[in-house]
Amino acid sequence: MTPPRLRAPLERLYREFDYRGRIANDAIQFPRRYPDPADREVVALLAACLAYGRVDLFSREVERVLRVMGPRPAAFILGFDPARDAPRFRGFRYRFNRPGDIAAFCLALQRILRTHGSLRAYFLRGYSPGDAHVGPALERFVAGIVDQDLRPVFPKGRPSRGFLHLFPRPSAGGPCKRLLLFLRWMVRRDHLDFGDWVEVSPAKLLAPIDTHVENMARAVGLTRRRSRNWAMVTELTERFRRLDPGDPVKYDFALCHKRMSGDCPGRRDPVRCRGCGLRPVCRHWQRNGRGPTRTALPR
Ligand code: SF4
């Protein structure tokens, strides 16, 4: 059955959203600075891995790491010498992460780039077009990174919790928002996503769900799940897929930033909701306040 009530409002949001006006508030601003795909994928992974918490706070630390890496981050990674270069991250500190986590990130990527040539080639080794989605490939991608020999950074052979926090595994059940965001950037191509990994179909992407996307999904009745986890990711993606089978995560940026920017108050507000194209399907404007009728849900 088609989802007539949701498709038109979400398509309008996707079409009319002010993407350029929000780039400076999104981690994608960092990889966008690099014209060479080799630099872009390395910076994208770094920025996505650190994209938790407040944008202004993690952005400051991403900037700090990029200053150390210089104008060619991929070349920096390939030439990374833990003894020489790790101390240059000394000033880095962000919530769960410390300088050693960034040094381990560089070393793990160096081993992968030396073996496979690029993150793209490495991801493709674990990707099968026959898989229903990128979940299994992402599991292999993460396993290959965290299982690298990182003893030059972690002499006891045990990765730090901060380093592991950068690379959550789908099999752990969490939403893996940051890594799914990275894949969105690399695979999709439109106003702002790069589309460098042409071998991966956008149809196989999974929704990167943060608190803003979750709240917007609830507002339009796309999910009733209580927990933001892998089950929510697959369920929500399936519903987006019924709206656009070839490009299910295309609404992600607009939904996230509509809420993050404060444009959506997350409640019935006659002034701020005026002109919102989602209002006909917004639960805050339903008569009983309990959400859109079930016919609004993609099935
Ligand atoms: S109608 Fe208001 S609360 Fe609902 S999605 Fe739009 S801005 Fe948000």
mmCIF file of N, CA and C and ligand atoms in Angstrom, residues 216 219-220 258 263-269 272-273 276 278-279 282-285, ligand 1:
data_model
loop_
_atom_site.group_PDB
_atom_site.id
_atom_site.type_symbol
_atom_site.label_atom_id
_atom_site.label_comp_id
_atom_site.label_asym_id
_atom_site.label_seq_id
_atom_site.Cartn_x
_atom_site.Cartn_y
_atom_site.Cartn_z
ATOM 1 N N MET A 216 11.667 13.701 15.238
ATOM 2 C CA MET A 216 10.883 14.030 14.049
ATOM 3 C C MET A 216 10.117 12.793 13.559
ATOM 4 N N ALA A 219 7.175 12.465 15.614
ATOM 5 C CA ALA A 219 6.185 13.517 15.339
ATOM 6 C C ALA A 219 5.299 13.163 14.152
ATOM 7 N N VAL A 220 5.888 12.513 13.153
ATOM 8 C CA VAL A 220 5.075 12.182 11.963
ATOM 9 C C VAL A 220 4.610 10.725 11.982
ATOM 10 N N LYS A 258 15.879 20.222 10.817
ATOM 11 C CA LYS A 258 14.635 20.940 11.117
ATOM 12 C C LYS A 258 14.432 20.996 12.628
ATOM 13 N N ASP A 263 13.657 25.004 14.363
ATOM 14 C CA ASP A 263 12.544 25.310 13.462
ATOM 15 C C ASP A 263 11.303 24.503 13.849
ATOM 16 N N CYS A 264 11.541 23.281 14.315
ATOM 17 C CA CYS A 264 10.438 22.454 14.835
ATOM 18 C C CYS A 264 10.499 22.485 16.360
ATOM 19 N N PRO A 265 9.465 23.000 17.001
ATOM 20 C CA PRO A 265 9.483 23.086 18.472
ATOM 21 C C PRO A 265 9.183 21.758 19.166
ATOM 22 N N GLY A 266 8.726 20.774 18.410
ATOM 23 C CA GLY A 266 8.409 19.492 19.038
ATOM 24 C C GLY A 266 7.130 19.544 19.857
ATOM 25 N N ARG A 267 6.308 20.536 19.593
ATOM 26 C CA ARG A 267 4.998 20.663 20.250
ATOM 27 C C ARG A 267 4.137 21.572 19.380
ATOM 28 N N ARG A 268 2.856 21.585 19.716
ATOM 29 C CA ARG A 268 1.921 22.425 18.957
ATOM 30 C C ARG A 268 2.203 23.896 19.253
ATOM 31 N N ASP A 269 2.662 24.609 18.257
ATOM 32 C CA ASP A 269 3.004 26.020 18.441
ATOM 33 C C ASP A 269 2.479 26.772 17.215
ATOM 34 N N ARG A 272 5.303 28.974 15.377
ATOM 35 C CA ARG A 272 6.448 28.292 14.747
ATOM 36 C C ARG A 272 6.018 27.168 13.808
ATOM 37 N N CYS A 273 4.859 26.623 14.005
ATOM 38 C CA CYS A 273 4.394 25.549 13.118
ATOM 39 C C CYS A 273 3.733 26.094 11.854
ATOM 40 N N CYS A 276 4.715 24.925 8.267
ATOM 41 C CA CYS A 276 5.411 23.630 8.269
ATOM 42 C C CYS A 276 4.638 22.647 7.388
ATOM 43 N N LEU A 278 4.910 19.579 7.283
ATOM 44 C CA LEU A 278 4.631 18.300 7.950
ATOM 45 C C LEU A 278 3.373 18.370 8.824
ATOM 46 N N ARG A 279 2.823 19.546 8.958
ATOM 47 C CA ARG A 279 1.699 19.714 9.877
ATOM 48 C C ARG A 279 0.530 18.756 9.621
ATOM 49 N N CYS A 282 1.549 15.656 11.402
ATOM 50 C CA CYS A 282 2.228 15.808 12.697
ATOM 51 C C CYS A 282 1.290 15.438 13.841
ATOM 52 N N ARG A 283 1.796 14.598 14.732
ATOM 53 C CA ARG A 283 0.919 14.128 15.821
ATOM 54 C C ARG A 283 0.555 15.263 16.773
ATOM 55 N N HIS A 284 1.396 16.281 16.821
ATOM 56 C CA HIS A 284 1.088 17.394 17.719
ATOM 57 C C HIS A 284 -0.133 18.180 17.251
ATOM 58 N N TRP A 285 -0.535 17.956 16.002
ATOM 59 C CA TRP A 285 -1.692 18.669 15.464
ATOM 60 C C TRP A 285 -2.865 17.726 15.205
HETATM 61 S S1 SF4 B 1 3.867 20.968 12.736
HETATM 62 FE FE1 SF4 B 1 5.184 21.941 14.283
HETATM 63 S S2 SF4 B 1 5.686 20.328 15.760
HETATM 64 FE FE2 SF4 B 1 4.883 19.346 13.886
HETATM 65 S S3 SF4 B 1 6.699 18.841 12.679
HETATM 66 FE FE3 SF4 B 1 5.987 20.838 11.992
HETATM 67 S S4 SF4 B 1 7.108 22.343 13.203
HETATM 68 FE FE4 SF4 B 1 7.336 20.359 14.212
#
